[in-house]
């Protein structure tokens, strides 16, 4: 006989959970107590549930298996929603566990009661309240299955407090295997025929279902076929950016040559993602519902095929199986798209050359330095803000998984993601980037980094504003600055107050020595870069943006 808390923790361990991110609540004390005896699961106590959920999401992105967060009732669950949304948007396997009021109090205005289905129904793959301790093993097993199958995503499980106290004699469920579909021989034959007739084909990769092996096999296919490969928004680490077939990524500020190549492709092979607004420039590069390209869409979920775009060849397949089949294809002798691949690659390489911006800290050069200096397997994270545009433009991701970035555009993601990454890969360098806005969205988690000896580097790009919004403001309402100015804190001093190291950089040349020190420091380090607000993006200053409107 075990109580529900113990059944739950044993169930998680049995499914492969090794780390659990939490802000504790009195609603799930039996589960917390089950973590007391050191089992396989490490408990990481965080300071805000949004950050705990982002850590779980980042763990899911890194491992391809659900990251787990445990939070309490309505206040904890609603705080955690920001991380659950990232998992939903970015197709990341994740589990959110929520302690709830006791069954007898349900629907009677119980303290901190929440209707999980109503709150998470639109952003979770599955929401279930487990009302019997004997049924916890099956609920956990099903949650693991659901989070990873098809298009991966978050699952929310609620546990009324008394269910966690209730004892039951029930066995653990067997670990669930991930169901992963594969392409048929006829799918691959049809794809080959399409490619034989193509002149301007392009491969677009993205989505949450990826692996090192898939990346290698796609590289082998791309090399043989000499075909251009682009990544969708913030999925740049799906393909080694140094590979001659890599031609850039489809982000908000897409390179014109790449945009034209996607729009003008005759055969477009989209792998792992249904490209939304950002990678399609609001569905102008791939027109919905009738794309101009012959569209091959390979996705693990049948429900995604034809959902936004008419699909000429829909293939229900995991990325791994699809890339394996691609790698086995024999390349045609004639590859008329070779010149296109070379031109796109040349345009991508030109875009890497740092452009000068106003001010004494050149962000473009900082990112290029970071790209050169960090080991190949370093993990780089970011949140939302214009600073991330510099990172995504100038940094070359050299393998998977090295990029933890919210395609959902959620501020505050970088620091929690970095903490999760360093906990999972203590031997790797982990660098988080944040703006001065982004940094304080989840900045309290520096406490978590120090508490667990997680020696990440946090680079804060301080331009004294919510720069992205200010940029849009100048575009539409030049000179009318409201709600976008930031004046504090002193990030280096703040870092020290947590027990981290802190340094402020006012010149580009100070960055490299500071980075080197930070990478070998025995505490987490915050490097604050003082950026001229004029340096709002790679290609235009803030004043130029304001002038272009007036
Ligand atoms: C959680 C969340 N809140 C608000 C926004 C809207 N938003 C996008 S970027 C941004 C400004 C980010 O400022 P900062 O981190 O300082 O970066 P900067 O743009 O100045 O480089 C805001 C407020 C968002 N994307 N996510």
XYZ file of C-alpha atoms and ligand atoms in Angstrom:
576
model
C 0.000 0.000 0.000
C 1.292 3.468 -0.901
C -0.343 6.863 -0.655
C -1.191 8.792 -3.814
C 1.818 11.073 -3.446
C 4.195 8.115 -3.414
C 2.341 6.364 -6.254
C 2.664 9.550 -8.302
C 6.379 10.083 -7.702
C 7.124 6.372 -8.326
C 5.052 6.598 -11.490
C 6.999 9.602 -12.745
C 10.307 7.907 -11.952
C 9.140 4.783 -13.782
C 8.404 6.846 -16.885
C 11.936 8.282 -16.839
C 11.461 11.575 -14.940
C 14.776 12.601 -13.349
C 14.091 16.219 -12.446
C 11.053 18.064 -11.194
C 10.716 21.857 -11.083
C 8.429 23.219 -8.411
C 7.207 26.030 -6.224
C 5.794 24.099 -3.280
C 2.195 24.202 -2.087
C 0.370 22.701 0.854
C -1.931 20.979 -1.642
C 0.650 18.329 -2.607
C 2.617 17.625 0.568
C 2.410 13.790 0.235
C 4.079 14.040 -3.200
C 6.748 16.392 -1.830
C 7.322 13.964 1.031
C 7.806 11.134 -1.460
C 10.697 13.176 -2.870
C 12.367 13.310 0.561
C 14.049 9.914 0.259
C 16.499 10.479 -2.495
C 15.147 8.533 -5.430
C 16.003 9.090 -9.063
C 14.098 12.395 -9.189
C 15.937 15.590 -8.296
C 13.750 18.355 -6.876
C 14.499 21.885 -8.083
C 12.786 24.582 -6.047
C 12.073 27.730 -8.067
C 10.808 31.206 -7.205
C 7.960 31.586 -9.686
C 5.782 28.943 -11.321
C 6.075 30.609 -14.736
C 9.825 30.071 -14.584
C 9.436 26.535 -13.174
C 7.156 25.689 -16.108
C 9.634 27.236 -18.565
C 12.410 25.120 -17.027
C 10.250 22.020 -17.490
C 9.516 23.080 -21.072
C 13.212 23.613 -21.791
C 13.994 20.192 -20.304
C 11.388 18.743 -22.661
C 12.971 20.528 -25.643
C 16.386 19.170 -24.716
C 15.427 15.595 -23.954
C 12.472 14.991 -26.255
C 10.703 13.573 -23.187
C 8.307 15.490 -20.953
C 9.879 17.964 -18.538
C 7.860 18.070 -15.311
C 6.673 21.001 -13.176
C 4.597 20.670 -9.997
C 2.607 23.681 -8.757
C -0.202 24.478 -6.385
C -3.898 25.159 -7.044
C -5.148 28.291 -8.819
C -2.332 30.759 -8.001
C 0.406 28.295 -8.972
C -1.387 26.889 -11.998
C -2.231 30.293 -13.474
C 1.350 31.474 -12.920
C 2.587 28.340 -14.677
C 0.415 29.008 -17.735
C 3.168 31.083 -19.396
C 5.441 28.025 -19.571
C 2.616 25.714 -20.624
C 1.900 28.097 -23.494
C 5.505 27.873 -24.713
C 5.198 24.066 -24.736
C 1.903 24.286 -26.630
C 3.222 26.728 -29.207
C 6.620 25.115 -29.627
C 5.322 21.508 -29.626
C 7.367 20.472 -26.596
C 6.528 17.445 -24.439
C 5.779 18.641 -20.924
C 3.817 17.691 -17.844
C 2.254 20.193 -15.464
C 1.116 18.654 -12.193
C -1.275 20.686 -10.060
C -2.240 20.087 -6.441
C -5.987 20.791 -6.008
C -8.479 21.205 -3.142
C -9.857 17.956 -1.687
C -12.621 16.158 -3.587
C -15.260 16.878 -0.941
C -14.730 20.625 -1.410
C -14.879 20.605 -5.233
C -17.410 23.100 -6.623
C -18.073 24.573 -3.149
C -15.906 27.660 -3.486
C -12.927 25.812 -2.133
C -9.873 27.910 -1.329
C -7.891 28.508 -4.560
C -10.130 26.240 -6.601
C -9.560 26.172 -10.348
C -11.274 24.503 -13.284
C -8.174 23.116 -15.001
C -10.050 22.027 -18.112
C -11.499 25.501 -18.634
C -8.156 27.246 -18.021
C -5.804 24.913 -19.911
C -8.199 23.300 -22.382
C -6.983 25.381 -25.327
C -3.232 25.120 -24.643
C -2.800 21.582 -23.336
C -3.038 18.368 -25.334
C -4.847 16.768 -22.453
C -6.175 17.880 -19.070
C -7.201 15.334 -16.466
C -8.111 15.507 -12.811
C -7.155 12.196 -11.197
C -9.794 11.443 -8.602
C -8.634 8.020 -7.361
C -5.166 7.188 -6.090
C -5.427 3.691 -7.642
C -5.687 5.306 -11.097
C -2.566 7.483 -10.811
C -0.230 5.032 -12.621
C -2.461 4.841 -15.704
C -3.005 8.624 -15.718
C 0.759 9.281 -15.605
C 1.470 6.702 -18.305
C -1.206 8.143 -20.561
C 0.101 11.669 -19.950
C 3.597 10.619 -21.038
C 2.165 8.964 -24.138
C 0.012 11.961 -25.051
C 2.755 14.553 -24.451
C 5.119 12.840 -26.896
C 2.867 11.378 -29.566
C 1.846 13.132 -32.778
C 2.548 16.833 -32.400
C 4.216 16.898 -28.955
C 2.834 19.256 -26.312
C 1.915 19.830 -22.667
C -0.376 17.667 -20.545
C -1.908 18.955 -17.305
C -2.754 16.555 -14.481
C -4.626 17.736 -11.380
C -4.565 15.900 -8.058
C -7.117 16.700 -5.341
C -5.184 16.884 -2.080
C -6.939 13.923 -0.470
C -6.170 11.714 -3.479
C -2.490 12.195 -2.690
C -3.147 11.099 0.922
C -5.368 8.164 -0.036
C -3.624 4.784 -0.021
C -4.010 2.080 -2.648
C -2.429 -1.229 -3.501
C -1.678 -0.624 -7.148
C 1.287 -1.569 -9.318
C 3.341 0.955 -11.296
C 2.569 1.216 -15.003
C 5.172 0.007 -17.470
C 7.227 2.767 -19.124
C 5.466 3.930 -22.286
C 7.258 3.809 -25.613
C 6.974 6.727 -27.955
C 4.832 5.858 -30.969
C 6.629 7.208 -34.015
C 5.205 6.768 -37.524
C 7.431 6.228 -40.569
C 7.021 7.046 -44.272
C 5.944 4.304 -46.652
C 7.989 3.202 -49.658
C 5.400 4.757 -51.963
C 5.632 8.104 -50.075
C 9.370 8.151 -50.736
C 8.911 7.119 -54.387
C 6.492 9.985 -54.967
C 8.838 12.405 -53.250
C 11.676 11.237 -55.467
C 9.534 11.771 -58.597
C 8.671 15.278 -57.464
C 12.330 16.078 -56.889
C 13.270 14.715 -60.309
C 10.999 17.319 -61.889
C 12.105 20.174 -59.597
C 14.297 23.150 -60.485
C 14.043 25.280 -57.329
C 13.381 22.912 -54.406
C 13.926 23.865 -50.790
C 13.739 22.016 -47.477
C 12.229 23.830 -44.487
C 12.799 22.210 -41.103
C 11.257 22.936 -37.742
C 9.049 21.553 -35.024
C 9.572 19.932 -31.670
C 10.357 16.428 -32.898
C 14.092 16.372 -33.624
C 17.270 14.465 -32.737
C 21.016 14.451 -33.349
C 20.593 11.425 -35.608
C 17.837 13.111 -37.640
C 20.096 16.152 -38.069
C 22.985 13.969 -39.298
C 20.781 12.091 -41.740
C 19.241 15.253 -43.097
C 22.766 16.625 -43.571
C 23.728 13.502 -45.496
C 20.647 13.817 -47.756
C 21.191 17.550 -48.265
C 24.865 17.040 -49.091
C 24.117 14.340 -51.698
C 21.259 16.271 -53.289
C 23.018 19.636 -52.913
C 19.656 21.022 -51.869
C 19.129 24.219 -49.826
C 17.905 23.718 -46.255
C 16.380 26.519 -44.175
C 15.114 26.452 -40.602
C 11.871 27.910 -39.319
C 11.798 30.604 -36.625
C 14.141 29.728 -33.723
C 14.790 26.198 -34.955
C 18.232 27.083 -36.260
C 19.967 24.297 -34.352
C 18.113 21.627 -36.353
C 20.883 21.817 -38.971
C 24.563 22.735 -38.626
C 24.666 26.352 -39.759
C 28.170 25.808 -41.149
C 26.971 23.139 -43.587
C 27.126 24.424 -47.188
C 23.456 23.532 -47.697
C 22.250 25.644 -44.753
C 20.814 28.877 -46.137
C 19.363 30.644 -43.083
C 16.178 30.777 -41.099
C 12.721 32.141 -41.647
C 12.338 34.691 -38.864
C 10.536 38.011 -38.497
C 13.392 39.803 -40.272
C 13.934 37.174 -42.991
C 16.724 37.768 -45.503
C 15.069 38.852 -48.780
C 16.884 36.178 -50.824
C 15.648 33.415 -48.537
C 12.112 34.809 -48.482
C 12.092 34.837 -52.280
C 13.471 31.293 -52.428
C 10.756 29.932 -50.129
C 8.001 31.761 -51.998
C 9.488 30.804 -55.363
C 10.293 27.160 -54.597
C 8.683 24.727 -57.019
C 8.922 21.816 -54.559
C 8.903 22.767 -50.891
C 9.595 19.993 -48.389
C 8.429 21.013 -44.934
C 9.563 18.746 -42.109
C 8.157 18.561 -38.573
C 6.178 21.780 -38.399
C 3.124 23.475 -39.847
C 4.666 26.901 -40.459
C 2.588 29.664 -38.881
C 2.640 33.446 -39.188
C 6.331 34.143 -38.508
C 8.155 31.704 -40.809
C 5.762 32.441 -43.671
C 5.768 36.256 -43.294
C 2.081 36.144 -42.430
C 1.358 33.403 -44.984
C 2.738 35.395 -47.891
C 5.686 33.026 -48.486
C 3.476 29.964 -48.207
C -0.023 31.065 -49.061
C -2.937 29.578 -47.153
C -4.988 27.664 -48.155
C -3.477 27.245 -51.670
C 0.323 27.482 -51.680
C 1.980 28.227 -55.001
C 4.625 25.561 -54.369
C 4.222 21.823 -54.752
C 4.087 21.129 -51.026
C 5.473 18.036 -49.362
C 4.567 18.076 -45.686
C 6.167 15.494 -43.388
C 4.716 15.644 -39.881
C 4.186 13.148 -37.037
C 0.514 14.130 -36.710
C -2.000 13.333 -39.463
C -4.166 16.153 -38.106
C -1.568 18.724 -39.161
C -1.582 17.730 -42.838
C -3.808 20.000 -44.896
C -4.738 21.994 -41.793
C -3.397 25.293 -43.163
C -2.056 24.452 -46.581
C -3.193 22.276 -49.472
C -0.662 19.478 -49.429
C 0.474 17.687 -52.582
C 2.194 14.942 -50.643
C 1.350 14.559 -46.966
C 3.505 12.092 -45.073
C 2.665 11.062 -41.523
C 6.105 10.435 -40.092
C 8.418 11.134 -37.226
C 11.350 13.348 -38.204
C 13.824 10.576 -37.398
C 12.192 8.001 -39.689
C 11.734 10.565 -42.457
C 15.331 11.751 -42.373
C 16.522 8.145 -42.316
C 14.516 7.489 -45.483
C 15.833 10.703 -47.060
C 19.419 9.696 -46.312
C 18.833 6.416 -48.184
C 17.571 8.135 -51.349
C 19.899 8.120 -54.347
C 20.577 11.576 -55.685
C 19.744 12.332 -59.319
C 22.657 12.958 -61.654
C 21.232 16.303 -62.709
C 20.634 18.795 -59.932
C 19.554 22.002 -61.649
C 19.035 23.746 -58.292
C 22.731 23.689 -57.467
C 23.272 27.323 -58.456
C 20.312 28.405 -56.330
C 21.788 26.587 -53.329
C 25.126 28.338 -53.829
C 23.528 31.780 -54.210
C 21.406 31.316 -51.098
C 24.393 30.123 -49.108
C 26.385 33.157 -50.241
C 23.535 35.464 -49.178
C 23.391 33.756 -45.777
C 27.150 34.137 -45.316
C 26.912 37.833 -46.227
C 24.224 38.285 -43.564
C 26.686 37.065 -40.918
C 29.017 39.997 -41.448
C 28.474 42.344 -38.483
C 26.829 45.616 -39.458
C 27.852 48.666 -37.427
C 25.255 50.180 -35.092
C 25.360 53.350 -32.956
C 27.130 53.208 -29.582
C 30.311 51.821 -28.101
C 29.030 48.270 -27.585
C 28.507 46.666 -30.982
C 25.931 43.967 -30.417
C 26.559 42.363 -33.804
C 30.223 41.891 -32.917
C 29.338 40.590 -29.472
C 27.150 37.889 -31.068
C 29.834 37.029 -33.645
C 32.366 36.745 -30.793
C 30.010 34.512 -28.861
C 29.596 32.319 -31.939
C 33.369 31.989 -32.381
C 34.293 31.631 -28.733
C 31.759 29.163 -27.335
C 32.411 25.425 -27.638
C 30.389 23.714 -30.386
C 28.045 22.048 -27.936
C 27.342 25.194 -25.897
C 23.652 25.831 -25.316
C 22.451 29.363 -25.981
C 19.051 30.538 -24.784
C 16.985 33.668 -25.241
C 13.554 35.144 -24.602
C 11.739 37.807 -26.614
C 13.067 41.190 -27.654
C 15.049 42.863 -30.402
C 18.328 41.771 -28.781
C 17.334 38.228 -29.782
C 17.220 39.328 -33.412
C 20.967 40.066 -33.188
C 21.630 36.666 -31.627
C 19.524 34.769 -34.132
C 21.145 36.649 -37.030
C 24.828 36.519 -36.081
C 25.167 33.343 -34.020
C 25.846 30.086 -35.853
C 24.247 27.072 -34.205
C 26.481 24.097 -34.808
C 24.378 21.123 -33.805
C 21.271 19.957 -32.012
C 20.382 20.738 -29.251
C 22.183 24.040 -28.794
C 19.329 26.542 -29.095
C 16.633 27.011 -26.479
C 14.474 29.822 -27.745
C 10.727 30.355 -27.580
C 9.223 30.339 -31.072
C 6.223 31.550 -29.059
C 8.020 34.868 -28.479
C 7.605 34.623 -24.708
C 9.628 37.103 -22.670
C 11.624 35.754 -19.735
C 12.366 32.352 -21.261
C 16.154 32.624 -21.508
C 17.193 32.415 -17.842
C 14.946 29.524 -16.744
C 15.777 27.623 -19.936
C 19.486 28.100 -19.249
C 19.125 26.830 -15.686
C 17.343 23.691 -16.897
C 19.964 23.192 -19.610
C 22.881 23.473 -17.202
C 21.229 21.135 -14.701
C 20.787 18.555 -17.460
C 24.171 19.158 -19.122
C 26.482 20.376 -16.319
C 29.533 19.847 -18.515
C 28.396 22.177 -21.259
C 28.739 25.951 -21.444
C 25.287 27.533 -21.153
C 24.699 31.169 -22.018
C 21.374 32.980 -21.643
C 20.547 36.249 -23.368
C 17.961 38.729 -22.182
C 17.070 42.368 -22.687
C 16.684 44.585 -19.636
C 12.938 43.938 -19.966
C 13.206 40.217 -20.508
C 15.779 39.838 -17.723
C 13.374 40.931 -14.997
C 10.445 38.876 -16.276
C 12.032 35.839 -14.622
C 15.197 37.406 -13.146
C 14.399 36.148 -9.652
C 15.538 32.713 -10.844
C 19.128 33.879 -10.436
C 18.397 32.786 -6.870
C 17.716 29.272 -8.172
C 20.898 29.297 -10.270
C 22.993 30.257 -7.223
C 21.164 27.857 -4.887
C 21.936 24.867 -7.120
C 25.414 25.962 -8.178
C 24.298 26.264 -11.786
C 27.060 28.275 -13.388
C 25.305 29.795 -16.324
C 26.236 33.081 -17.975
C 23.434 35.614 -18.359
C 24.103 38.400 -20.854
C 21.742 41.330 -20.294
C 21.400 43.651 -23.263
C 20.432 46.867 -21.513
C 19.044 49.598 -23.758
C 16.847 51.217 -21.090
C 13.567 50.208 -22.708
C 11.181 47.543 -23.851
C 12.948 48.123 -27.134
C 10.815 46.014 -29.453
C 7.652 47.805 -28.428
C 9.392 51.175 -28.571
C 10.438 50.342 -32.134
C 6.829 49.606 -33.108
C 5.760 52.742 -31.259
C 8.206 54.895 -33.252
C 6.948 53.294 -36.443
C 3.299 54.139 -35.758
C 3.470 57.068 -33.331
C 6.892 58.722 -33.787
C 8.122 60.587 -30.702
C 5.157 59.574 -28.551
C 6.972 57.340 -26.062
C 4.683 55.816 -23.496
C 4.928 52.667 -21.396
C 8.230 51.503 -22.891
C 10.946 53.274 -20.860
C 12.953 51.364 -18.232
C 15.418 52.985 -15.817
C 16.721 50.267 -13.505
C 18.206 48.135 -11.979
C 22.009 48.023 -11.949
C 22.202 44.419 -13.135
C 25.745 43.777 -11.915
C 24.838 44.874 -8.384
C 21.610 42.880 -8.527
C 23.565 39.784 -9.579
C 25.943 40.165 -6.644
C 23.036 40.463 -4.216
C 22.014 36.934 -5.285
C 25.547 35.593 -4.787
C 26.286 35.605 -8.518
C 29.074 37.603 -10.165
C 28.174 40.773 -12.036
C 30.037 42.920 -14.525
C 29.022 45.903 -16.654
C 30.429 46.346 -20.148
C 30.582 49.731 -21.876
C 32.943 48.884 -24.788
C 32.874 46.015 -27.269
C 36.472 45.045 -26.518
C 35.637 44.397 -22.857
C 33.228 41.628 -23.802
C 35.564 38.776 -24.740
C 37.666 38.828 -21.535
C 34.474 39.128 -19.485
C 32.958 36.154 -21.307
C 36.072 34.039 -20.801
C 36.082 34.834 -17.077
C 32.380 34.061 -16.822
C 32.719 30.695 -18.569
C 35.222 29.490 -15.986
C 33.730 31.216 -12.934
C 32.655 29.231 -9.887
C 29.355 31.108 -9.658
C 26.727 32.182 -12.229
C 27.729 35.447 -13.916
C 25.670 38.321 -15.242
C 27.309 40.392 -17.985
C 25.407 43.616 -18.522
C 25.975 45.292 -21.894
C 25.213 49.007 -22.037
C 23.582 49.460 -25.433
C 22.739 52.683 -27.238
C 18.930 52.763 -27.606
C 19.474 53.848 -31.216
C 20.938 50.383 -31.929
C 17.507 48.808 -32.071
C 18.081 46.354 -34.900
C 20.781 45.192 -37.273
C 19.719 47.222 -40.298
C 18.047 50.412 -38.990
C 18.439 52.843 -36.112
C 15.533 53.933 -33.940
C 15.587 57.431 -35.505
C 15.586 55.981 -39.009
C 12.541 53.898 -38.105
C 10.741 56.971 -36.727
C 11.673 59.009 -39.839
C 10.539 56.323 -42.232
C 7.033 56.860 -40.858
C 6.879 60.639 -40.661
C 5.447 37.708 -21.660
C 5.510 38.757 -22.701
N 5.085 40.012 -22.410
C 5.146 40.988 -23.340
C 5.634 40.722 -24.594
C 5.705 41.824 -25.639
N 7.122 42.155 -25.875
C 7.826 41.587 -26.867
S 9.371 42.075 -26.915
C 9.158 43.119 -25.617
C 10.264 43.992 -25.134
C 11.417 43.231 -24.633
O 12.286 44.147 -24.049
P 13.779 43.792 -23.734
O 13.848 42.475 -23.104
O 14.386 44.901 -22.980
O 14.435 43.635 -25.171
P 14.640 44.710 -26.326
O 13.461 44.567 -27.240
O 14.769 46.051 -25.709
O 15.904 44.271 -27.010
C 7.861 43.044 -25.137
C 7.348 43.837 -24.004
C 6.041 39.395 -24.860
N 6.507 39.027 -26.061
N 6.004 38.448 -23.898
